[in-house]
Structures are given as structure tokens and as C-alpha cells.
Amino acid sequence: MARADLLLDLVEAERRGDRDRFRVLVEAVISEERANQHHLLADRLSELITTTGQSHVRDDRAAAIRDLVQEIVPSHRLSDIELAPVARRVISELVEEQTRADLLRSYGIEPRNRLLLSGPPGNGKTSVAEAIAAELMLPFYVIRYEGVVSSFLGETAARLDNAFEFARTRRCVLFFDELDTIAKERSDEHETGEIKRVVSTLLLQIDRLPAHVIFVGATNHGELLDRAAWRRFQVRVELDRPSRDQATRFLERLAARLGGDLGFAPRTLADKLAGSSYADLEEFALDVRRRAVLELPDSNVRRIVQERLEHRRGQAAG
Ligand SMILES: Nc1ncnc2c1ncn2[C@@H]1O[C@H](COP(=O)(O)OP(=O)(O)OP(=O)(O)O)[C@@H](O)[C@H]1O
Ligand SMILES: [Mg+2]
């Protein structure tokens, strides 16, 4: 059964003739029903409020949607991600607001649902987005640009609409990676009318997104993002490369997790690998442990590390 407050709001919106509000509320009901595994009811309601009217052949639609969004099973939890204290607090707050949305709504307040993650590659943007879905036990949907972006004029915006339409009636995390590829600054004079239309569609859809859809955007280049798109995000978090202390702690944890030492004290290794991303550090530690295991019983971990450091220096120089 739908929540009482939703039903009351729904009837009220209908009486006021507020179509937009009515639709938002029906979408909230649909997402609840879906969460309760009432898929037939959810699909039926969804069909009823689809503006295009005609009932679709569901299989066709499902196939089309598969090209646009991909569901991924999260493999990270917030507790295994290293985060600066401020970032951790902000992200945990968003998760709590979503978990306790009912309490907030009883005070007439919606939880926040739009998060922008920025920063250089390999420092946890995708991992954080996944972890949020895992914490909230929600499906994690990733936009597939290769399915969305079309060479046909106008088609991209239409597909983007379809992807949002799909997400709106589900409680989920919707992830737009490399958001700058799609939300480029509209003032860029090299861009055509097409990209402008796509950005407008994106902005409009973000605005219409109900609070039960957690929209997470990621970008390596926050500065390339359209300003208007940037403003849409209620929460913006910068995920930077690890500092010396963070790298040390991360290497300590990696050594413990991988069940063996890394040849040097974590702090020494952190200094040798200064400037690396978390992904680089992890890759390095894995690489060392892999070699160390293969060279058992008399592996010389320190030598393995030194060889790899030299190799890195060689690559950087050349
Ligand atoms: N802050 C972090 N704490 C722990 N592990 C991390 C962190 N950042 C990255 N990693 C490790 O590196 C891997 C790659 O990171 P992730 O895909 O989240 O980076 P990203 O910021 O999305 O990079 P890109 O910009 O290339 O998409 C993760 O699977 C994880 O194992
Ligand atoms: Mg990523």
C-alpha cells in the first residue's frame, strides 16, 4: 500500500489541478511499489502516466533501455574507501538523509539527491557512487554514452529523456560518469546547436528528478562543466590524490589486506610513490604481492619493489 502522506498529497494535487506535482507523486508511488516488489502495479501505473500515452510493448522498451543504462553490482563500501574527513562527512550525511527520508518528509523536507564528484582519475569517484548505492541497498545504474549519444540530430536528447524516464520511477542511484563529455560549457563556440540541446535536456531532467533518485555525476574536469549544470548539484565533493599521511594509511591497509609486507615501511613507500592516485598505489601493491607470491619461498620483496620503482622512473622519464 502506498504511504498515506503520498496518497493525501496526490489527491490534493489532483484537486488543485497541479499536473506536475501529481506526476511527481505518482512516480514516488511507483518507486515505492517497485521497492516492495509489486512490479505489475508499478508497470501499470508507469504506463498510465507516460505522456506518450500508447501502451508500449514492454520487451521492446526493456531492450532499448538496456542500451542506455546498465545496472552494475556495487563492489565497494564506504568503509573501504579512503576519504578526507570533510568528504566522508558530506557523503555520509547524504546517505543518512536518504535512509531517513520518511522522517524528513514528515517535516515537509526532501532529502538531498544530487551529488557531483570531481577530481583526477583513480581517486574514488566511481567507487563512491557505487558505495552509496550499496549503503542504501539500491540498484546502481550507469548511463552508457555509447548507447545515448547518436550521430542523428535530436536523437541524443530523446534518448537521454528515455533514460531519465526509466530512472524516475525507481528508487536508485543514477550515475553519469565523465559528465563533462555531455555537459560541456555551452558557451564553447566550437560546439554545435546539438550539444546545446543535449545540455538543456540534461538540465531540465535533473531539475525534474524526484528525490528518491540519487543522481551522481563524476568529472575529471570540473572546470569544463557547464556552469548551469554545476549549480544543479546540491552536494559537490572533490576527491583528490592522497596526501602523504593518507597514502601511508592506505598502504598500511593494503599490506594488511594483501596479507604480507611491501618491502618498505608504508611511510617510506608513500614518499617513493608521491603524487600517485589511490588506484596507482593499489595497483603497485598488488603487483608487488603478485610477484612476491610467485617467487616464494625465497622472494625478496624489497628487490621487487625497487625494480618496480625503477621501471616507473624509466616510464616517467621516457
Ligand atoms: N579513495 C580511495 N580509497 C580506496 N580505494 C580507492 C580510492 N580511490 C580509488 N581506489 C581504488 O582504485 C580503483 C579505481 O578507482 P575509481 O574507479 O573509483 O576511480 P575514479 O575516480 O572513478 O577514476 P576515473 O576518473 O578514471 O573514472 C577502485 O576500484 C579502488 O580499488
Ligand atoms: Mg570512474
Short mmCIF file of C-alpha atoms and ligand atoms in Angstrom, two decimals:
data_model
loop_
_atom_site.label_atom_id
_atom_site.label_comp_id
_atom_site.label_asym_id
_atom_site.label_seq_id
_atom_site.Cartn_x
_atom_site.Cartn_y
_atom_site.Cartn_z
CA MET A 1 0.00 0.00 0.00
CA ALA A 2 1.26 3.47 -0.83
CA ARG A 3 2.17 5.75 2.03
CA ALA A 4 -0.71 7.72 3.50
CA ASP A 5 1.03 11.09 3.14
CA LEU A 6 1.71 10.40 -0.53
CA LEU A 7 -1.90 9.49 -1.17
CA LEU A 8 -3.16 12.61 0.53
CA ASP A 9 -0.74 14.80 -1.40
CA LEU A 10 -1.73 13.03 -4.58
CA VAL A 11 -5.43 13.72 -4.17
CA GLU A 12 -4.71 17.27 -3.18
CA ALA A 13 -2.52 17.85 -6.23
CA GLU A 14 -5.27 16.46 -8.43
CA ARG A 15 -7.82 18.79 -6.89
CA ARG A 16 -5.56 21.79 -7.38
CA GLY A 17 -5.09 20.69 -10.98
CA ASP A 18 -1.32 20.64 -10.43
CA ARG A 19 -0.30 18.19 -13.14
CA ASP A 20 3.43 18.38 -12.48
CA ARG A 21 3.07 17.70 -8.79
CA PHE A 22 0.60 14.92 -9.50
CA ARG A 23 3.07 13.25 -11.78
CA VAL A 24 5.94 13.55 -9.31
CA LEU A 25 3.80 11.96 -6.62
CA VAL A 26 2.68 9.10 -8.85
CA GLU A 27 6.32 8.48 -9.66
CA ALA A 28 7.10 8.33 -5.97
CA VAL A 29 4.30 5.79 -5.51
CA ILE A 30 5.66 3.74 -8.41
CA SER A 31 9.15 3.67 -6.94
CA GLU A 32 7.74 2.51 -3.61
CA GLU A 33 5.71 -0.22 -5.21
CA ARG A 34 8.73 -1.35 -7.13
CA ALA A 35 10.79 -1.41 -3.96
CA ASN A 36 8.10 -3.64 -2.47
CA GLN A 37 8.37 -5.96 -5.48
CA HIS A 38 4.93 -5.00 -6.80
CA HIS A 39 6.20 -4.82 -10.35
CA LEU A 40 2.91 -5.35 -12.15
CA LEU A 41 1.29 -2.46 -10.33
CA ALA A 42 4.37 -0.32 -10.84
CA ASP A 43 4.47 -1.05 -14.58
CA ARG A 44 0.77 -0.38 -14.94
CA LEU A 45 0.98 2.97 -13.14
CA SER A 46 4.04 3.80 -15.16
CA GLU A 47 2.18 3.16 -18.39
CA LEU A 48 -0.75 5.27 -17.22
CA ILE A 49 1.33 8.36 -16.62
CA THR A 50 3.62 8.04 -19.61
CA THR A 51 2.84 11.12 -21.65
CA THR A 52 3.20 9.31 -24.95
CA GLY A 53 0.02 7.51 -24.00
CA GLN A 54 0.02 4.33 -26.05
CA SER A 55 0.97 1.28 -24.07
CA HIS A 56 4.35 0.05 -25.20
CA VAL A 57 5.39 -3.42 -25.98
CA ARG A 58 7.36 -3.92 -22.81
CA ASP A 59 10.08 -6.10 -24.29
CA ASP A 60 11.00 -3.52 -26.90
CA ARG A 61 11.26 -0.92 -24.23
CA ALA A 62 13.38 -3.08 -21.98
CA ALA A 63 15.76 -3.75 -24.85
CA ALA A 64 16.00 -0.06 -25.69
CA ILE A 65 16.69 0.80 -22.07
CA ARG A 66 19.49 -1.76 -21.85
CA ASP A 67 21.40 0.27 -24.42
CA LEU A 68 21.00 3.42 -22.37
CA VAL A 69 21.59 2.37 -18.77
CA GLN A 70 23.47 -0.54 -17.36
CA GLU A 71 22.90 -1.96 -13.92
CA ILE A 72 26.12 -2.70 -12.09
CA VAL A 73 26.50 -4.62 -8.86
CA PRO A 74 28.47 -2.41 -6.45
CA SER A 75 31.77 -3.84 -5.28
CA HIS A 76 32.73 -1.08 -2.84
CA ARG A 77 31.50 0.00 0.58
CA LEU A 78 32.07 3.44 2.03
CA SER A 79 34.11 1.87 4.81
CA ASP A 80 36.75 0.59 2.36
CA ILE A 81 37.19 3.93 0.66
CA GLU A 82 39.76 6.41 1.97
CA LEU A 83 38.18 9.83 2.18
CA ALA A 84 39.19 13.17 3.60
CA PRO A 85 37.14 13.86 6.77
CA VAL A 86 35.02 16.57 5.13
CA ALA A 87 34.22 14.39 2.12
CA ARG A 88 33.29 11.49 4.35
CA ARG A 89 31.01 13.65 6.45
CA VAL A 90 29.23 15.20 3.49
CA ILE A 91 28.69 11.85 1.77
CA SER A 92 27.50 10.16 4.96
CA GLU A 93 25.05 12.99 5.52
CA LEU A 94 23.55 12.46 2.10
CA VAL A 95 23.25 8.73 2.78
CA GLU A 96 21.58 9.41 6.13
CA GLU A 97 19.13 11.87 4.60
CA GLN A 98 18.13 9.21 2.09
CA THR A 99 17.89 6.47 4.70
CA ARG A 100 15.76 8.64 6.94
CA ALA A 101 13.79 10.32 4.19
CA ASP A 102 10.49 9.42 5.84
CA LEU A 103 11.34 11.44 8.91
CA LEU A 104 12.41 14.40 6.80
CA ARG A 105 9.23 14.19 4.72
CA SER A 106 7.09 14.17 7.81
CA TYR A 107 8.54 17.66 8.33
CA GLY A 108 7.88 18.58 4.73
CA ILE A 109 11.58 18.42 3.72
CA GLU A 110 13.05 16.34 0.91
CA PRO A 111 16.44 14.63 1.27
CA ARG A 112 19.25 15.83 -0.99
CA ASN A 113 19.79 13.68 -4.08
CA ARG A 114 22.23 15.39 -6.43
CA LEU A 115 25.92 14.82 -5.90
CA LEU A 116 28.87 15.88 -8.04
CA LEU A 117 32.19 14.11 -7.60
CA SER A 118 35.24 15.67 -9.19
CA GLY A 119 38.95 15.06 -9.17
CA PRO A 120 41.81 13.37 -11.01
CA PRO A 121 41.43 9.75 -12.23
CA GLY A 122 41.69 6.87 -9.84
CA ASN A 123 40.76 8.56 -6.58
CA GLY A 124 37.38 7.06 -5.91
CA LYS A 125 34.65 8.81 -7.92
CA THR A 126 33.14 5.64 -9.33
CA SER A 127 33.81 3.77 -6.10
CA VAL A 128 31.95 6.37 -4.02
CA ALA A 129 28.95 6.33 -6.35
CA GLU A 130 28.82 2.53 -6.11
CA ALA A 131 29.27 2.62 -2.36
CA ILE A 132 26.30 4.97 -1.96
CA ALA A 133 24.11 2.50 -3.82
CA ALA A 134 25.46 -0.33 -1.66
CA GLU A 135 24.86 1.57 1.60
CA LEU A 136 21.30 2.36 0.57
CA MET A 137 20.79 -1.10 -0.93
CA LEU A 138 19.59 0.46 -4.17
CA PRO A 139 20.22 -0.56 -7.75
CA PHE A 140 23.19 1.22 -9.34
CA TYR A 141 22.50 2.38 -12.89
CA VAL A 142 25.26 3.73 -15.08
CA ILE A 143 24.50 5.80 -18.15
CA ARG A 144 26.00 4.28 -21.28
CA TYR A 145 27.08 7.11 -23.52
CA GLU A 146 27.77 4.80 -26.42
CA GLY A 147 24.06 3.99 -26.33
CA VAL A 148 22.86 7.51 -25.64
CA VAL A 149 24.96 9.60 -27.99
CA SER A 150 23.72 9.39 -31.52
CA SER A 151 25.02 10.96 -34.69
CA PHE A 152 21.45 11.78 -35.66
CA LEU A 153 20.36 15.28 -34.89
CA GLY A 154 17.93 15.44 -32.00
CA GLU A 155 18.18 11.74 -31.26
CA THR A 156 20.63 12.11 -28.37
CA ALA A 157 18.30 14.38 -26.41
CA ALA A 158 15.42 11.98 -26.98
CA ARG A 159 17.43 9.02 -25.73
CA LEU A 160 18.57 10.99 -22.72
CA ASP A 161 14.91 11.66 -21.97
CA ASN A 162 14.20 7.93 -22.15
CA ALA A 163 17.00 7.10 -19.76
CA PHE A 164 15.69 9.59 -17.20
CA GLU A 165 12.15 8.40 -17.74
CA PHE A 166 13.32 4.92 -16.81
CA ALA A 167 15.11 6.08 -13.66
CA ARG A 168 12.40 8.38 -12.36
CA THR A 169 10.05 5.63 -11.29
CA ARG A 170 12.69 3.68 -9.41
CA ARG A 171 14.49 4.27 -6.16
CA CYS A 172 18.02 4.05 -7.47
CA VAL A 173 21.41 5.65 -7.88
CA LEU A 174 21.83 7.02 -11.39
CA PHE A 175 25.47 7.52 -12.31
CA PHE A 176 26.73 9.82 -15.04
CA ASP A 177 30.44 9.26 -15.41
CA GLU A 178 32.56 11.80 -17.28
CA LEU A 179 29.73 14.25 -17.10
CA ASP A 180 31.84 16.88 -18.85
CA THR A 181 31.64 14.92 -22.09
CA ILE A 182 27.94 15.62 -22.20
CA ALA A 183 27.60 18.80 -20.13
CA LYS A 184 30.27 20.88 -21.80
CA GLU A 185 30.18 24.60 -21.32
CA ARG A 186 27.52 25.78 -23.72
CA SER A 187 29.39 28.96 -24.48
CA ASP A 188 32.13 26.93 -26.16
CA GLU A 189 31.84 28.34 -29.65
CA HIS A 190 33.03 25.18 -31.34
CA GLU A 191 30.00 23.35 -30.09
CA THR A 192 27.01 22.99 -32.29
CA GLY A 193 23.36 23.54 -31.58
CA GLU A 194 23.07 19.83 -30.92
CA ILE A 195 25.23 19.84 -27.82
CA LYS A 196 23.31 22.85 -26.53
CA ARG A 197 20.10 20.97 -26.94
CA VAL A 198 21.54 17.99 -25.12
CA VAL A 199 22.73 20.11 -22.22
CA SER A 200 19.31 21.79 -21.95
CA THR A 201 17.63 18.39 -21.86
CA LEU A 202 20.04 17.24 -19.21
CA LEU A 203 19.41 20.29 -17.04
CA LEU A 204 15.68 20.02 -17.41
CA GLN A 205 15.72 16.35 -16.50
CA ILE A 206 17.96 16.94 -13.49
CA ASP A 207 15.53 19.57 -12.26
CA ARG A 208 12.58 17.22 -12.64
CA LEU A 209 14.28 14.34 -10.89
CA PRO A 210 12.39 13.18 -7.79
CA ALA A 211 14.36 12.97 -4.55
CA HIS A 212 14.18 9.17 -4.49
CA VAL A 213 16.58 9.07 -7.46
CA ILE A 214 20.12 9.81 -6.35
CA PHE A 215 21.84 11.45 -9.23
CA VAL A 216 25.62 11.20 -9.09
CA GLY A 217 27.79 12.93 -11.67
CA ALA A 218 31.54 12.45 -11.96
CA THR A 219 34.11 14.50 -13.79
CA ASN A 220 37.87 14.81 -14.01
CA HIS A 221 37.46 18.35 -15.22
CA GLY A 222 35.06 20.29 -13.00
CA GLU A 223 36.09 23.44 -14.85
CA LEU A 224 34.79 22.14 -18.19
CA LEU A 225 31.35 21.54 -16.81
CA ASP A 226 28.57 23.83 -17.89
CA ARG A 227 28.08 26.34 -15.07
CA ALA A 228 24.35 25.79 -15.00
CA ALA A 229 24.89 22.03 -14.74
CA TRP A 230 27.39 22.59 -11.95
CA ARG A 231 24.87 24.61 -9.98
CA ARG A 232 22.29 21.80 -10.12
CA PHE A 233 24.27 19.72 -7.65
CA GLN A 234 23.36 20.23 -4.02
CA VAL A 235 26.49 18.44 -2.87
CA ARG A 236 29.87 18.82 -4.56
CA VAL A 237 32.82 16.81 -3.38
CA GLU A 238 36.38 16.96 -4.60
CA LEU A 239 38.20 13.62 -4.40
CA ASP A 240 41.87 14.41 -4.58
CA ARG A 241 45.04 12.38 -4.72
CA PRO A 242 46.13 11.11 -1.31
CA SER A 243 48.32 13.30 0.86
CA ARG A 244 51.44 11.74 2.37
CA ASP A 245 49.53 10.69 5.51
CA GLN A 246 46.60 9.33 3.54
CA ALA A 247 48.89 7.36 1.23
CA THR A 248 50.70 5.92 4.25
CA ARG A 249 47.47 4.81 5.87
CA PHE A 250 46.20 3.37 2.62
CA LEU A 251 49.41 1.38 2.07
CA GLU A 252 49.20 0.07 5.63
CA ARG A 253 45.69 -1.15 4.99
CA LEU A 254 46.67 -2.63 1.65
CA ALA A 255 49.56 -4.54 3.21
CA ALA A 256 47.22 -5.93 5.85
CA ARG A 257 44.58 -6.80 3.27
CA LEU A 258 47.00 -8.46 0.88
CA GLY A 259 48.50 -10.42 3.73
CA GLY A 260 52.16 -9.51 3.52
CA ASP A 261 54.65 -6.71 3.84
CA LEU A 262 55.51 -4.41 0.96
CA GLY A 263 59.27 -4.43 1.48
CA PHE A 264 59.41 -0.95 2.99
CA ALA A 265 57.69 0.89 5.80
CA PRO A 266 54.42 2.32 4.45
CA ARG A 267 55.62 5.88 5.02
CA THR A 268 58.84 5.29 3.08
CA LEU A 269 56.90 3.72 0.25
CA ALA A 270 54.38 6.58 0.30
CA ASP A 271 57.26 9.02 -0.23
CA LYS A 272 58.68 6.95 -3.06
CA LEU A 273 55.27 6.90 -4.72
CA ALA A 274 54.43 10.54 -4.04
CA GLY A 275 51.87 12.00 -6.44
CA SER A 276 50.19 8.65 -7.15
CA SER A 277 46.46 8.17 -7.12
CA TYR A 278 44.81 5.61 -4.85
CA ALA A 279 44.31 3.39 -7.87
CA ASP A 280 48.07 3.63 -8.67
CA LEU A 281 49.01 2.74 -5.10
CA GLU A 282 46.66 -0.21 -5.11
CA GLU A 283 47.95 -1.40 -8.47
CA PHE A 284 51.53 -1.08 -7.26
CA ALA A 285 50.90 -3.03 -4.06
CA LEU A 286 49.05 -5.77 -5.93
CA ASP A 287 51.81 -6.01 -8.46
CA VAL A 288 54.43 -6.42 -5.74
CA ARG A 289 52.43 -9.02 -3.84
CA ARG A 290 51.74 -10.97 -7.01
CA ARG A 291 55.43 -11.19 -7.79
CA ALA A 292 56.31 -11.96 -4.19
CA VAL A 293 53.93 -14.90 -4.11
CA LEU A 294 55.24 -16.30 -7.37
CA GLU A 295 58.80 -16.12 -6.12
CA LEU A 296 58.10 -18.00 -2.91
CA PRO A 297 59.70 -19.48 -0.89
CA ASP A 298 62.64 -17.08 -1.17
CA SER A 299 61.11 -13.89 -2.53
CA ASN A 300 62.94 -10.64 -1.90
CA VAL A 301 60.13 -8.12 -1.59
CA ARG A 302 62.46 -5.17 -1.25
CA ARG A 303 64.16 -6.02 -4.55
CA ILE A 304 60.78 -6.47 -6.24
CA VAL A 305 59.71 -3.02 -5.04
CA GLN A 306 62.95 -1.43 -6.17
CA GLU A 307 62.67 -2.94 -9.64
CA ARG A 308 59.20 -1.58 -10.00
CA LEU A 309 60.18 1.85 -8.78
CA GLU A 310 62.99 1.95 -11.34
CA HIS A 311 60.59 0.86 -14.04
CA ARG A 312 58.21 3.68 -13.06
CA ARG A 313 61.03 6.21 -13.13
CA GLY A 314 62.02 4.95 -16.55
CA GLN A 315 58.45 5.33 -17.80
CA ALA A 316 58.08 8.79 -16.32
CA ALA A 317 61.33 9.92 -17.93
CA GLY A 318 60.67 8.48 -21.24
N1 LIG B 1 39.76 6.90 -2.14
C1 LIG B 1 40.01 5.59 -2.37
N2 LIG B 1 40.08 4.70 -1.35
C2 LIG B 1 40.33 3.40 -1.59
N3 LIG B 1 40.50 2.88 -2.81
C3 LIG B 1 40.43 3.70 -3.86
C4 LIG B 1 40.17 5.09 -3.69
N4 LIG B 1 40.16 5.66 -4.91
C5 LIG B 1 40.38 4.68 -5.79
N5 LIG B 1 40.56 3.49 -5.18
C6 LIG B 1 40.84 2.20 -5.84
O1 LIG B 1 41.13 2.46 -7.21
C7 LIG B 1 40.16 1.86 -8.06
C8 LIG B 1 39.74 2.85 -9.15
O2 LIG B 1 39.08 3.95 -8.55
P1 LIG B 1 37.76 4.61 -9.15
O3 LIG B 1 37.31 3.84 -10.32
O4 LIG B 1 36.80 4.83 -8.06
O5 LIG B 1 38.38 6.00 -9.62
P2 LIG B 1 37.71 7.19 -10.42
O6 LIG B 1 37.95 8.44 -9.63
O7 LIG B 1 36.32 6.85 -10.77
O8 LIG B 1 38.64 7.23 -11.72
P3 LIG B 1 38.29 7.68 -13.22
O9 LIG B 1 38.32 9.18 -13.23
O10 LIG B 1 39.41 7.08 -14.01
O11 LIG B 1 36.96 7.11 -13.56
C9 LIG B 1 38.99 1.50 -7.16
O12 LIG B 1 38.37 0.33 -7.64
C10 LIG B 1 39.64 1.29 -5.82
O13 LIG B 1 40.06 -0.04 -5.70
MG MG B 2 35.46 6.38 -12.61
#
